[in-house]
Short mmCIF file of C-alpha atoms and ligand atoms in Angstrom, two decimals:
data_model
loop_
_atom_site.label_atom_id
_atom_site.label_comp_id
_atom_site.label_asym_id
_atom_site.label_seq_id
_atom_site.Cartn_x
_atom_site.Cartn_y
_atom_site.Cartn_z
CA MET A 192 101.73 -64.14 -111.04
CA ALA A 193 101.15 -60.94 -109.09
CA THR A 194 97.49 -60.26 -108.29
CA LYS A 195 96.11 -56.93 -109.45
CA ARG A 196 95.48 -54.60 -106.51
CA ARG A 197 91.94 -53.32 -106.20
CA PRO A 198 91.73 -49.56 -106.78
CA VAL A 199 90.80 -47.65 -103.65
CA PHE A 200 90.25 -44.04 -102.59
CA ASN A 201 90.54 -42.20 -99.30
CA SER A 202 88.03 -40.29 -97.26
CA ASN A 203 89.53 -37.29 -95.43
CA ASN A 204 88.61 -35.15 -92.47
CA PRO A 205 88.10 -31.79 -94.23
CA ALA A 206 89.08 -29.81 -91.11
CA THR A 207 92.52 -31.44 -90.88
CA GLY A 208 93.11 -33.25 -94.17
CA GLU A 209 93.77 -36.45 -92.22
CA VAL A 210 92.79 -39.73 -93.92
CA VAL A 211 89.87 -41.28 -92.01
CA GLY A 212 89.04 -44.25 -94.23
CA THR A 213 89.90 -46.13 -97.41
CA TYR A 214 87.24 -47.60 -99.66
CA PRO A 215 87.14 -49.66 -102.86
CA MET A 216 86.31 -48.05 -106.19
CA LEU A 217 83.74 -50.38 -107.68
CA ASN A 218 83.91 -50.83 -111.44
CA LYS A 219 81.17 -51.43 -113.99
CA SER A 220 81.19 -55.22 -113.76
CA GLU A 221 81.19 -55.19 -109.95
CA VAL A 222 78.22 -52.81 -109.98
CA ALA A 223 76.45 -55.08 -112.49
CA VAL A 224 76.86 -58.10 -110.18
CA LEU A 225 75.41 -56.16 -107.24
CA VAL A 226 72.46 -55.03 -109.36
CA GLU A 227 71.76 -58.68 -110.23
CA HIS A 228 71.83 -59.61 -106.52
CA ALA A 229 69.50 -56.71 -105.73
CA ARG A 230 67.15 -57.85 -108.49
CA THR A 231 66.95 -61.35 -107.05
CA ALA A 232 66.35 -59.93 -103.57
CA SER A 233 63.63 -57.60 -104.84
CA THR A 234 61.21 -60.50 -105.43
CA LYS A 235 61.56 -61.59 -101.79
CA TRP A 236 61.40 -58.01 -100.51
CA GLN A 237 58.16 -57.41 -102.42
CA ALA A 238 56.73 -60.69 -101.13
CA LEU A 239 57.36 -59.53 -97.56
CA SER A 240 54.34 -57.18 -97.96
CA PHE A 241 53.87 -53.72 -96.51
CA GLY A 242 53.62 -54.95 -92.93
CA GLY A 243 56.88 -56.91 -93.13
CA ARG A 244 58.78 -54.04 -94.74
CA LYS A 245 57.38 -51.59 -92.21
CA GLN A 246 58.72 -53.74 -89.36
CA VAL A 247 62.20 -53.86 -90.92
CA LEU A 248 62.30 -50.12 -91.62
CA LEU A 249 61.06 -49.19 -88.14
CA ALA A 250 63.67 -51.51 -86.63
CA TRP A 251 66.29 -49.73 -88.75
CA SER A 252 65.14 -46.31 -87.59
CA SER A 253 65.25 -47.48 -83.94
CA LEU A 254 68.76 -48.82 -84.44
CA ILE A 255 69.90 -45.51 -85.95
CA ILE A 256 68.36 -43.56 -83.05
CA ASN A 257 70.05 -45.85 -80.51
CA ARG A 258 73.37 -45.31 -82.23
CA ILE A 259 72.89 -41.64 -83.06
CA GLU A 260 76.16 -40.61 -81.36
CA GLU A 261 78.14 -43.09 -83.46
CA ILE A 262 76.71 -42.00 -86.81
CA ALA A 263 76.74 -38.30 -85.89
CA ALA A 264 80.46 -38.57 -85.02
CA LEU A 265 81.14 -40.21 -88.39
CA ILE A 266 79.22 -37.48 -90.26
CA THR A 267 81.24 -34.85 -88.39
CA LEU A 268 84.48 -36.65 -89.20
CA GLU A 269 83.79 -36.78 -92.94
CA THR A 270 82.03 -33.42 -93.45
CA GLY A 271 83.54 -31.26 -90.70
CA LYS A 272 80.11 -30.05 -89.52
CA PRO A 273 79.43 -29.53 -85.79
CA LEU A 274 78.25 -32.60 -83.90
CA SER A 275 75.01 -30.85 -82.96
CA ASP A 276 74.20 -30.29 -86.66
CA ALA A 277 75.05 -33.92 -87.42
CA ARG A 278 72.67 -35.12 -84.67
CA LEU A 279 69.87 -32.92 -86.03
CA GLU A 280 70.48 -34.29 -89.51
CA VAL A 281 70.22 -37.87 -88.26
CA GLY A 282 67.04 -37.06 -86.32
CA ILE A 283 65.32 -35.65 -89.42
CA ALA A 284 66.51 -38.56 -91.58
CA VAL A 285 65.07 -41.06 -89.12
CA SER A 286 61.69 -39.32 -89.16
CA HIS A 287 61.58 -39.78 -92.95
CA ILE A 288 62.25 -43.53 -92.58
CA GLY A 289 59.36 -43.82 -90.12
CA TRP A 290 56.98 -41.78 -92.27
CA ALA A 291 57.74 -43.76 -95.42
CA ALA A 292 57.34 -47.07 -93.54
CA ARG A 293 54.00 -46.06 -92.01
CA HIS A 294 52.42 -44.52 -95.11
CA ALA A 295 53.59 -46.68 -98.03
CA GLU A 296 50.58 -48.99 -97.89
CA SER A 297 47.93 -46.26 -97.98
CA ILE A 298 49.78 -44.24 -100.64
CA MET A 299 50.06 -47.32 -102.88
CA ARG A 300 46.51 -48.50 -102.27
CA THR A 301 44.62 -49.33 -105.47
CA SER A 302 42.48 -46.39 -106.54
CA TYR A 303 39.07 -46.75 -108.17
CA ARG A 304 38.19 -44.45 -111.07
CA ARG A 305 34.89 -43.62 -112.78
CA PRO A 306 34.72 -45.51 -116.10
CA GLY A 307 32.40 -42.96 -117.77
CA LEU A 308 29.03 -43.44 -119.42
CA LEU A 309 30.22 -45.23 -122.53
CA MET A 310 32.15 -47.74 -120.43
CA ALA A 311 29.64 -47.99 -117.58
CA ASN A 312 29.84 -51.79 -117.71
CA MET A 313 33.53 -51.68 -116.74
CA SER A 314 35.34 -51.17 -113.46
CA ALA A 315 38.49 -49.03 -113.69
CA THR A 316 41.32 -49.26 -111.19
CA VAL A 317 44.91 -48.07 -110.90
CA GLU A 318 47.33 -50.26 -108.99
CA ARG A 319 50.79 -49.21 -107.82
CA SER A 320 53.74 -51.60 -107.96
CA PRO A 321 57.37 -51.16 -106.97
CA LEU A 322 59.79 -50.62 -109.86
CA GLY A 323 62.27 -53.31 -108.81
CA VAL A 324 65.80 -51.98 -108.19
CA VAL A 325 66.45 -48.29 -107.52
CA GLY A 326 69.87 -46.60 -107.71
CA VAL A 327 70.45 -43.64 -105.38
CA ILE A 328 73.38 -41.25 -105.96
CA GLY A 329 74.00 -38.97 -103.00
CA PRO A 330 75.90 -35.80 -102.15
CA TRP A 331 78.24 -35.00 -99.28
CA ASN A 332 76.59 -31.93 -97.73
CA TYR A 333 73.87 -33.90 -95.87
CA PRO A 334 75.24 -37.43 -96.28
CA ILE A 335 72.44 -39.16 -94.36
CA PHE A 336 69.42 -36.86 -94.60
CA THR A 337 69.56 -36.42 -98.39
CA PRO A 338 69.99 -40.03 -99.55
CA ILE A 339 67.55 -41.34 -96.90
CA GLY A 340 64.91 -39.15 -98.57
CA SER A 341 65.19 -41.51 -101.55
CA ILE A 342 66.43 -44.76 -99.98
CA SER A 343 63.73 -45.13 -97.31
CA TYR A 344 60.85 -44.22 -99.65
CA ALA A 345 62.12 -46.59 -102.36
CA LEU A 346 62.50 -49.42 -99.81
CA ALA A 347 59.09 -48.78 -98.25
CA ALA A 348 57.51 -48.98 -101.71
CA GLY A 349 59.01 -52.47 -102.13
CA ASN A 350 62.17 -51.81 -104.13
CA THR A 351 65.67 -52.94 -103.32
CA VAL A 352 68.28 -50.17 -103.41
CA LEU A 353 71.88 -49.62 -104.46
CA PHE A 354 73.39 -46.46 -102.99
CA LYS A 355 76.43 -44.63 -104.34
CA PRO A 356 77.51 -42.09 -101.70
CA SER A 357 79.69 -39.08 -102.51
CA GLU A 358 83.41 -39.79 -102.59
CA TYR A 359 83.69 -37.35 -99.64
CA THR A 360 81.36 -39.34 -97.40
CA PRO A 361 81.77 -43.06 -98.21
CA GLY A 362 82.08 -43.97 -94.52
CA VAL A 363 78.56 -42.68 -93.82
CA GLY A 364 77.31 -44.66 -96.83
CA MET A 365 78.92 -47.87 -95.58
CA TRP A 366 77.56 -47.28 -92.07
CA LEU A 367 74.05 -47.08 -93.52
CA GLU A 368 74.49 -50.40 -95.32
CA GLU A 369 76.00 -52.11 -92.27
CA SER A 370 73.32 -50.84 -89.90
CA PHE A 371 70.57 -51.93 -92.29
CA SER A 372 72.09 -55.41 -92.58
CA GLU A 373 71.62 -55.81 -88.80
CA VAL A 374 67.83 -55.62 -89.18
CA ALA A 375 67.49 -57.04 -92.70
CA PRO A 376 65.68 -60.40 -93.02
CA PHE A 377 68.02 -61.40 -95.89
CA ALA A 378 70.89 -59.99 -97.97
CA ASP A 379 70.99 -57.54 -100.89
CA ILE A 380 67.97 -55.40 -99.97
CA PHE A 381 70.12 -52.31 -99.46
CA THR A 382 73.71 -52.14 -100.69
CA THR A 383 76.23 -49.30 -100.77
CA VAL A 384 78.54 -49.07 -103.77
CA THR A 385 81.60 -46.92 -103.13
CA GLY A 386 83.69 -45.18 -105.74
CA LEU A 387 84.12 -41.96 -107.70
CA GLY A 388 82.06 -40.48 -110.53
CA ASP A 389 82.72 -43.52 -112.76
CA THR A 390 81.00 -45.78 -110.24
CA GLY A 391 77.99 -43.43 -110.26
CA SER A 392 77.98 -43.49 -114.03
CA ALA A 393 78.17 -47.31 -114.00
CA LEU A 394 75.12 -47.39 -111.74
CA CYS A 395 73.20 -45.16 -114.19
CA THR A 396 73.75 -47.59 -117.08
CA SER A 397 73.52 -50.79 -115.03
CA GLY A 398 69.87 -51.49 -115.86
CA VAL A 399 68.43 -50.33 -112.52
CA ASP A 400 64.80 -49.31 -112.83
CA LYS A 401 65.24 -45.72 -111.68
CA ILE A 402 68.01 -43.37 -110.57
CA SER A 403 67.46 -40.83 -107.81
CA PHE A 404 70.28 -38.29 -107.96
CA THR A 405 71.18 -35.36 -105.69
CA GLY A 406 74.08 -33.07 -106.52
CA SER A 407 75.11 -30.37 -108.96
CA THR A 408 73.13 -29.42 -112.06
CA ARG A 409 76.25 -30.09 -114.14
CA THR A 410 76.50 -33.71 -112.95
CA ALA A 411 72.69 -34.11 -113.15
CA LYS A 412 72.92 -33.50 -116.90
CA LEU A 413 75.57 -36.24 -117.22
CA VAL A 414 73.39 -38.58 -115.16
CA ALA A 415 70.32 -37.81 -117.28
CA ALA A 416 72.32 -38.41 -120.48
CA ASP A 417 73.66 -41.74 -119.17
CA CYS A 418 70.18 -42.78 -118.09
CA ALA A 419 68.72 -41.82 -121.47
CA SER A 420 70.89 -44.46 -123.14
CA THR A 421 69.13 -47.21 -121.17
CA MET A 422 65.72 -45.46 -120.87
CA THR A 423 66.23 -45.37 -117.10
CA PRO A 424 63.91 -42.79 -115.50
CA VAL A 425 65.46 -40.23 -113.15
CA VAL A 426 64.66 -38.01 -110.19
CA LEU A 427 67.06 -35.06 -110.17
CA GLU A 428 67.59 -32.92 -107.08
CA CYS A 429 70.05 -30.24 -108.09
CA GLY A 430 71.43 -26.93 -107.00
CA GLY A 431 69.64 -23.71 -106.20
CA LYS A 432 70.11 -19.99 -105.74
CA ASP A 433 67.35 -19.63 -103.19
CA PRO A 434 65.89 -16.15 -102.73
CA VAL A 435 64.56 -14.66 -99.50
CA ILE A 436 61.86 -12.01 -99.90
CA VAL A 437 61.44 -9.59 -97.01
CA ALA A 438 58.36 -7.35 -97.06
CA ALA A 439 58.04 -4.07 -95.17
CA ASP A 440 55.64 -5.69 -92.67
CA ALA A 441 58.02 -8.58 -91.84
CA ASP A 442 59.28 -9.41 -88.35
CA ILE A 443 62.79 -8.25 -89.25
CA LYS A 444 64.48 -9.71 -86.19
CA ARG A 445 63.17 -13.20 -86.92
CA ALA A 446 63.75 -12.83 -90.65
CA VAL A 447 67.42 -11.95 -90.11
CA ASP A 448 67.96 -14.73 -87.59
CA ALA A 449 66.48 -17.40 -89.89
CA THR A 450 68.08 -16.05 -93.07
CA MET A 451 71.57 -15.89 -91.60
CA TRP A 452 71.22 -19.42 -90.25
CA SER A 453 69.88 -20.64 -93.59
CA ALA A 454 72.79 -19.00 -95.43
CA MET A 455 75.66 -19.86 -93.05
CA ALA A 456 74.79 -23.08 -91.22
CA ASN A 457 76.60 -26.13 -92.58
CA ALA A 458 79.14 -23.62 -93.98
CA GLY A 459 76.52 -22.51 -96.50
CA GLN A 460 76.55 -25.96 -98.10
CA SER A 461 72.78 -26.42 -98.30
CA CYS A 462 70.95 -26.72 -101.58
CA ILE A 463 68.01 -24.84 -100.00
CA GLY A 464 70.24 -22.35 -98.20
CA ALA A 465 69.50 -18.62 -98.57
CA GLU A 466 71.86 -17.10 -101.15
CA ARG A 467 70.18 -13.79 -102.11
CA VAL A 468 67.84 -11.50 -100.20
CA TYR A 469 65.38 -9.04 -101.73
CA VAL A 470 64.35 -6.69 -98.96
CA ASP A 471 61.85 -3.84 -99.20
CA GLU A 472 63.87 -0.62 -99.20
CA LYS A 473 61.76 0.72 -96.33
CA VAL A 474 63.21 -1.89 -93.95
CA ALA A 475 66.51 -2.60 -95.73
CA GLU A 476 68.74 -0.55 -93.40
CA GLU A 477 67.43 -2.37 -90.34
CA PHE A 478 67.76 -5.78 -92.05
CA ILE A 479 71.36 -5.08 -93.13
CA ALA A 480 72.38 -3.70 -89.73
CA ARG A 481 70.98 -6.74 -87.94
CA ALA A 482 72.60 -9.12 -90.47
CA ILE A 483 76.01 -7.53 -89.84
CA GLU A 484 75.49 -7.70 -86.08
CA LEU A 485 74.59 -11.40 -86.26
CA ALA A 486 77.46 -12.23 -88.64
CA SER A 487 79.88 -10.78 -86.10
CA THR A 488 78.74 -13.35 -83.52
CA ILE A 489 79.33 -16.49 -85.61
CA HIS A 490 82.46 -18.10 -86.96
CA SER A 491 83.78 -21.12 -88.78
CA GLY A 492 86.25 -23.60 -87.30
CA ALA A 493 86.92 -27.18 -86.37
CA PRO A 494 83.97 -29.13 -84.91
CA GLY A 495 83.45 -28.34 -81.22
CA ASP A 496 84.93 -24.90 -81.64
CA ALA A 497 82.61 -23.10 -84.04
CA ASN A 498 79.11 -22.40 -85.34
CA TYR A 499 79.91 -24.18 -88.58
CA GLY A 500 82.75 -26.18 -90.06
CA PRO A 501 85.06 -26.08 -93.07
CA ALA A 502 84.16 -26.37 -96.74
CA THR A 503 83.75 -30.14 -97.06
CA MET A 504 84.87 -30.22 -100.68
CA PRO A 505 88.26 -28.44 -101.07
CA SER A 506 87.55 -27.29 -104.64
CA GLN A 507 84.51 -25.30 -103.45
CA ILE A 508 86.84 -22.73 -101.86
CA LYS A 509 87.79 -21.44 -105.32
CA VAL A 510 84.13 -21.01 -106.29
CA ILE A 511 83.38 -19.09 -103.07
CA GLN A 512 86.45 -16.89 -103.53
CA SER A 513 85.58 -16.13 -107.14
CA HIS A 514 81.99 -15.19 -106.27
CA ILE A 515 83.08 -12.73 -103.55
CA LYS A 516 85.59 -11.13 -105.92
CA ALA A 517 83.07 -10.96 -108.79
CA ALA A 518 80.42 -9.39 -106.56
CA ILE A 519 82.85 -6.60 -105.57
CA ALA A 520 84.24 -6.13 -109.11
CA ASP A 521 80.69 -5.87 -110.45
CA GLY A 522 79.84 -3.03 -108.05
CA GLY A 523 78.64 -4.75 -104.87
CA THR A 524 79.85 -3.80 -101.37
CA CYS A 525 81.14 -6.06 -98.63
CA VAL A 526 79.58 -4.85 -95.39
CA TYR A 527 80.93 -7.74 -93.34
CA GLY A 528 83.98 -9.84 -94.19
CA GLY A 529 85.39 -10.03 -97.70
CA PRO A 530 87.98 -11.89 -99.77
CA LYS A 531 90.15 -12.29 -96.65
CA SER A 532 87.37 -14.23 -94.94
CA VAL A 533 88.46 -17.22 -97.01
CA ALA A 534 91.33 -19.16 -95.42
CA ALA A 535 91.06 -22.76 -96.64
CA PRO A 536 89.46 -24.93 -95.49
CA PHE A 537 87.48 -22.35 -93.46
CA VAL A 538 85.36 -19.45 -94.70
CA GLN A 539 84.20 -16.82 -92.21
CA PRO A 540 80.80 -15.12 -92.77
CA VAL A 541 80.54 -12.61 -95.62
CA VAL A 542 77.67 -10.14 -96.06
CA LEU A 543 77.44 -8.32 -99.40
CA ILE A 544 74.93 -5.68 -100.47
CA ASP A 545 73.76 -4.05 -103.71
CA VAL A 546 75.28 -6.65 -106.03
CA PRO A 547 74.12 -6.27 -109.67
CA GLU A 548 71.74 -9.00 -110.76
CA ASP A 549 73.94 -10.03 -113.69
CA SER A 550 76.94 -10.78 -111.45
CA VAL A 551 77.93 -14.45 -111.35
CA ALA A 552 77.59 -14.16 -107.57
CA MET A 553 73.85 -13.51 -108.05
CA ARG A 554 73.34 -16.09 -110.78
CA GLU A 555 75.30 -19.19 -109.75
CA GLU A 556 75.14 -21.37 -106.65
CA THR A 557 77.91 -20.24 -104.26
CA PHE A 558 77.51 -23.03 -101.68
CA GLY A 559 79.41 -21.03 -99.07
CA PRO A 560 78.61 -18.88 -95.99
CA ILE A 561 77.90 -15.80 -98.09
CA ILE A 562 74.70 -13.77 -98.17
CA ILE A 563 73.88 -11.05 -100.68
CA ILE A 564 71.26 -8.46 -99.72
CA ASN A 565 69.68 -6.31 -102.42
CA ARG A 566 67.04 -3.62 -101.87
CA VAL A 567 63.80 -3.56 -103.88
CA ALA A 568 61.17 -0.87 -104.34
CA SER A 569 58.22 -3.29 -104.27
CA MET A 570 57.26 -6.91 -103.69
CA ARG A 571 56.51 -7.14 -107.40
CA GLU A 572 60.16 -6.37 -108.13
CA ALA A 573 61.24 -8.92 -105.49
CA ILE A 574 59.12 -11.61 -107.16
CA GLU A 575 60.40 -10.75 -110.64
CA LEU A 576 64.04 -10.87 -109.52
CA SER A 577 63.49 -14.09 -107.57
CA ASN A 578 62.04 -15.74 -110.67
CA ALA A 579 64.72 -14.38 -113.02
CA SER A 580 67.02 -17.30 -112.25
CA ARG A 581 67.79 -20.53 -114.04
CA TYR A 582 67.23 -22.24 -110.69
CA GLY A 583 63.93 -22.83 -108.91
CA LEU A 584 64.47 -24.95 -105.82
CA GLY A 585 63.21 -23.23 -102.64
CA ALA A 586 62.38 -19.74 -101.39
CA ASN A 587 61.57 -17.95 -98.13
CA VAL A 588 59.04 -15.16 -97.74
CA TRP A 589 58.88 -12.90 -94.69
CA SER A 590 55.66 -10.93 -94.36
CA LYS A 591 52.91 -10.74 -91.74
CA ARG A 592 50.07 -10.29 -94.25
CA LYS A 593 51.22 -10.99 -97.81
CA GLY A 594 53.14 -14.26 -97.42
CA LYS A 595 50.72 -16.53 -99.29
CA GLN A 596 50.11 -13.98 -102.02
CA ILE A 597 53.85 -13.63 -102.70
CA ALA A 598 54.50 -17.39 -102.40
CA SER A 599 51.88 -18.20 -105.05
CA LYS A 600 53.82 -16.22 -107.65
CA LEU A 601 57.21 -17.86 -107.14
CA GLN A 602 58.59 -20.26 -109.74
CA CYS A 603 60.12 -22.82 -107.42
CA GLY A 604 59.37 -26.18 -105.86
CA MET A 605 59.03 -25.11 -102.21
CA VAL A 606 58.33 -21.93 -100.26
CA ALA A 607 58.59 -21.34 -96.50
CA ILE A 608 56.58 -18.38 -95.20
CA ASN A 609 58.02 -16.78 -92.06
CA SER A 610 60.31 -19.78 -91.72
CA THR A 611 63.21 -21.49 -93.46
CA PHE A 612 64.10 -25.09 -94.35
CA ALA A 613 60.81 -26.28 -92.75
CA PHE A 614 59.58 -28.04 -95.90
CA ALA A 615 62.61 -30.39 -95.76
CA THR A 616 61.69 -31.63 -92.31
CA ILE A 617 57.96 -32.20 -92.93
CA SER A 618 57.85 -35.75 -94.29
CA SER A 619 54.34 -35.42 -95.76
CA VAL A 620 55.26 -32.75 -98.34
CA PRO A 621 57.23 -33.27 -101.55
CA PHE A 622 60.73 -31.80 -101.88
CA GLY A 623 62.25 -30.80 -105.21
CA GLY A 624 62.67 -28.06 -107.75
CA VAL A 625 61.86 -26.74 -111.18
CA LYS A 626 64.06 -25.43 -114.02
CA ASP A 627 67.77 -26.22 -113.49
CA SER A 628 67.05 -27.27 -109.91
CA GLY A 629 65.78 -30.59 -111.18
CA SER A 630 62.72 -32.67 -111.80
CA GLY A 631 60.73 -35.22 -109.86
CA ARG A 632 60.22 -35.18 -106.11
CA VAL A 633 61.46 -36.88 -102.96
CA HIS A 634 59.48 -37.09 -99.66
CA GLY A 635 55.73 -37.25 -99.16
CA PRO A 636 53.29 -39.27 -101.26
CA GLU A 637 54.69 -37.77 -104.48
CA GLY A 638 58.21 -38.85 -103.46
CA LEU A 639 57.11 -42.39 -102.64
CA LEU A 640 55.17 -42.76 -105.89
CA GLU A 641 58.38 -41.93 -107.81
CA TYR A 642 59.52 -45.47 -106.97
CA THR A 643 56.38 -47.16 -108.26
CA PHE A 644 54.71 -47.62 -111.60
CA ALA A 645 51.00 -47.29 -112.27
CA ARG A 646 49.21 -50.36 -113.60
CA THR A 647 45.77 -49.56 -114.97
CA VAL A 648 43.37 -52.50 -114.74
CA VAL A 649 39.91 -52.30 -116.29
CA ARG A 650 37.46 -55.18 -115.96
CA THR A 651 34.15 -56.06 -117.64
CA ARG A 652 31.48 -56.22 -114.93
CA PHE A 653 28.61 -57.11 -117.27
CA ASN A 654 28.18 -57.29 -121.05
CA LEU A 655 26.27 -54.65 -123.01
CA PRO A 656 24.39 -55.48 -126.20
CA LEU A 657 26.64 -52.96 -127.99
CA HIS A 658 29.83 -53.70 -129.90
CA PHE A 659 32.11 -50.66 -129.70
CA LEU A 660 35.41 -52.49 -129.53
CA SER A 661 34.76 -55.19 -132.07
CA PHE A 662 34.58 -55.86 -135.81
CA LYS A 663 30.94 -56.64 -135.07
CA ARG A 664 30.23 -52.92 -134.61
CA ARG A 665 26.96 -52.11 -136.44
CA PRO A 666 25.60 -48.85 -137.92
CA THR A 667 23.15 -48.70 -134.95
CA ASP A 668 26.13 -48.76 -132.56
CA ASP A 669 27.75 -45.93 -134.54
CA SER A 670 24.63 -43.78 -134.41
CA LEU A 671 24.24 -44.45 -130.67
CA ILE A 672 27.80 -43.27 -129.99
CA ILE A 673 27.28 -40.11 -132.05
CA LYS A 674 23.93 -39.43 -130.35
CA LEU A 675 25.51 -39.82 -126.92
CA VAL A 676 28.46 -37.59 -127.84
CA LYS A 677 26.05 -34.89 -129.03
CA ILE A 678 23.64 -35.08 -126.08
CA LEU A 679 26.42 -35.16 -123.49
CA LYS A 680 28.54 -32.60 -125.42
CA GLY A 681 31.52 -34.95 -125.43
CA ARG A 682 31.29 -35.76 -121.69
CA LEU A 683 31.47 -39.52 -122.05
CA GLY A 684 34.33 -39.98 -119.58
P1 NDP E 128 78.35 -33.77 -107.93
O1 NDP E 128 77.06 -33.40 -108.51
O2 NDP E 128 79.50 -33.87 -108.83
O3 NDP E 128 78.22 -35.17 -107.15
C1 NDP E 128 77.03 -35.70 -106.62
C2 NDP E 128 77.10 -37.21 -106.70
O4 NDP E 128 77.17 -37.63 -108.05
C3 NDP E 128 78.32 -37.81 -106.03
O5 NDP E 128 78.01 -39.03 -105.44
C4 NDP E 128 79.25 -38.01 -107.19
O6 NDP E 128 80.25 -38.96 -106.97
C5 NDP E 128 78.30 -38.50 -108.24
N1 NDP E 128 78.80 -38.36 -109.60
C6 NDP E 128 79.80 -37.58 -110.07
N2 NDP E 128 79.94 -37.74 -111.40
C7 NDP E 128 79.01 -38.65 -111.79
C8 NDP E 128 78.63 -39.21 -113.03
N3 NDP E 128 79.23 -38.88 -114.17
N4 NDP E 128 77.62 -40.11 -113.05
C9 NDP E 128 76.97 -40.43 -111.93
N5 NDP E 128 77.29 -39.94 -110.71
C10 NDP E 128 78.28 -39.05 -110.64
O7 NDP E 128 78.61 -32.79 -106.80
P2 NDP E 128 79.98 -32.43 -106.14
O8 NDP E 128 80.10 -33.21 -104.91
O9 NDP E 128 81.13 -32.48 -107.09
O10 NDP E 128 79.69 -30.89 -105.84
C11 NDP E 128 79.76 -29.94 -106.89
C12 NDP E 128 78.79 -28.82 -106.67
O11 NDP E 128 77.47 -29.33 -106.69
C13 NDP E 128 78.87 -28.15 -105.32
O12 NDP E 128 79.84 -27.23 -105.34
C14 NDP E 128 77.50 -27.59 -105.15
O13 NDP E 128 77.41 -26.35 -105.79
C15 NDP E 128 76.63 -28.59 -105.85
N6 NDP E 128 75.98 -29.52 -104.93
C16 NDP E 128 74.68 -29.35 -104.71
C17 NDP E 128 74.03 -30.19 -103.85
C18 NDP E 128 72.59 -30.02 -103.59
O14 NDP E 128 72.07 -30.59 -102.64
N7 NDP E 128 71.89 -29.27 -104.40
C19 NDP E 128 74.71 -31.26 -103.14
C20 NDP E 128 76.11 -31.38 -103.49
C21 NDP E 128 76.70 -30.52 -104.36
P3 NDP E 128 81.70 -38.44 -106.50
O15 NDP E 128 81.50 -37.69 -105.25
O16 NDP E 128 82.42 -39.70 -106.32
O17 NDP E 128 82.23 -37.59 -107.64
#
């Protein structure tokens, strides 16, 4: 009898289309078996204690640093990004592993709470425990940095992890598993499950204790729906349409430099990349002129030959093309590049100005090296337009004096003042969005606590001659409670 061949899929070099690897598509039952293994391993991983896990994670980060050229080359091969960008990505990912390893114990330390007057005979504590098994579903745009923001924090908290990488970057996912296995004290602590969307969906319904997803808002909704069927909690890191606000007192030279990099680096495939600029009309001409000048100095091409690479996901080219065309059809002007800047798989820089706010190019995530610059009469208008989006991931504000004031009014998860992207590289601060950009956080104490549950423990320290929580409660107890409530105006807690 002929044996059934295991379904596989290919990973391609997006710059050339060449096949660079072939990986198995894991089905529902295979995922279920791996979840069971991870569950068994989680007891041992938790028993290792914070110190033991820290040692393993720090050994992993050292191994990744020692082999940075190897993993950076693989990232470049599967995403098409320049080697220098891949190295930077690995460096930032490694710093998150170290931070999570070093801080897990203090973040999860039992906290002591005031029991309140009525319960003064009790002690009240909140303990933090790992969830058990965490499923991480990752994207292709930053195939190591993004998933490590969930994987390392979940591991440091004492969970075992199953990781489903994007179908465009399975090689990077497998490399992570293999490198971890070299430092792991036993098997099944961290496992990569390769496959397409169905494998991701299987992970969502496999009974893992939490899913941490990064990708499009559309897929996030499918993930949340799948997870709802098994009451699996989720962290959702989705798309954005990040605004850049430029005030009249901004350092325009620096603002342009950072904004163009934020918009174009990694071929514009950054969830926190600048997509729309609201610049004070008093400095708009200078900002636009400098943006055009800078755009003319950068170009897309194969790694080693360009400032940024191709579109990693071939289907994104259509989205980019349609946004440029819509922006022009809706009344916007191309001041650098245009529809002809798109020659798959590469997209050269495009600078558009004065695009109406209701254009799809202003509303939806483009995920390409396109920047739209619109003039505003005031910072109030800039804030209103920034907030008038279904997304709320990150934002950048450029102003010498009003940065904090403007930032405090923005409806988004992260703001960089006179900088860009910085919040993603600072391990101690949470990363995530509001509205259609997702819910929950990765990084920082908030990100680590996502992979724990709170266990409240209250304990009787001494007995009171009162019977509040008993059928023995007497009328004198009742009148004492009411007296206390009245005297303390309800402040019993
Ligand atoms: P998706 O959101 O479709 O994919 C993200 C991850 O989810 C991948 O690992 C994917 O697997 C997996 N997945 C797909 N379908 C399911 C499912 N039903 N259940 C569980 N997991 C699933 O992103 P794409 O890669 O298709 O990119 C589409 C768009 O998303 C981009 O054009 C961009 O606009 C946005 N995006 C935003 C990112 C961000 O950081 N904000 C990152 C990546 C994309 P597989 O790859 O095998 O389909």
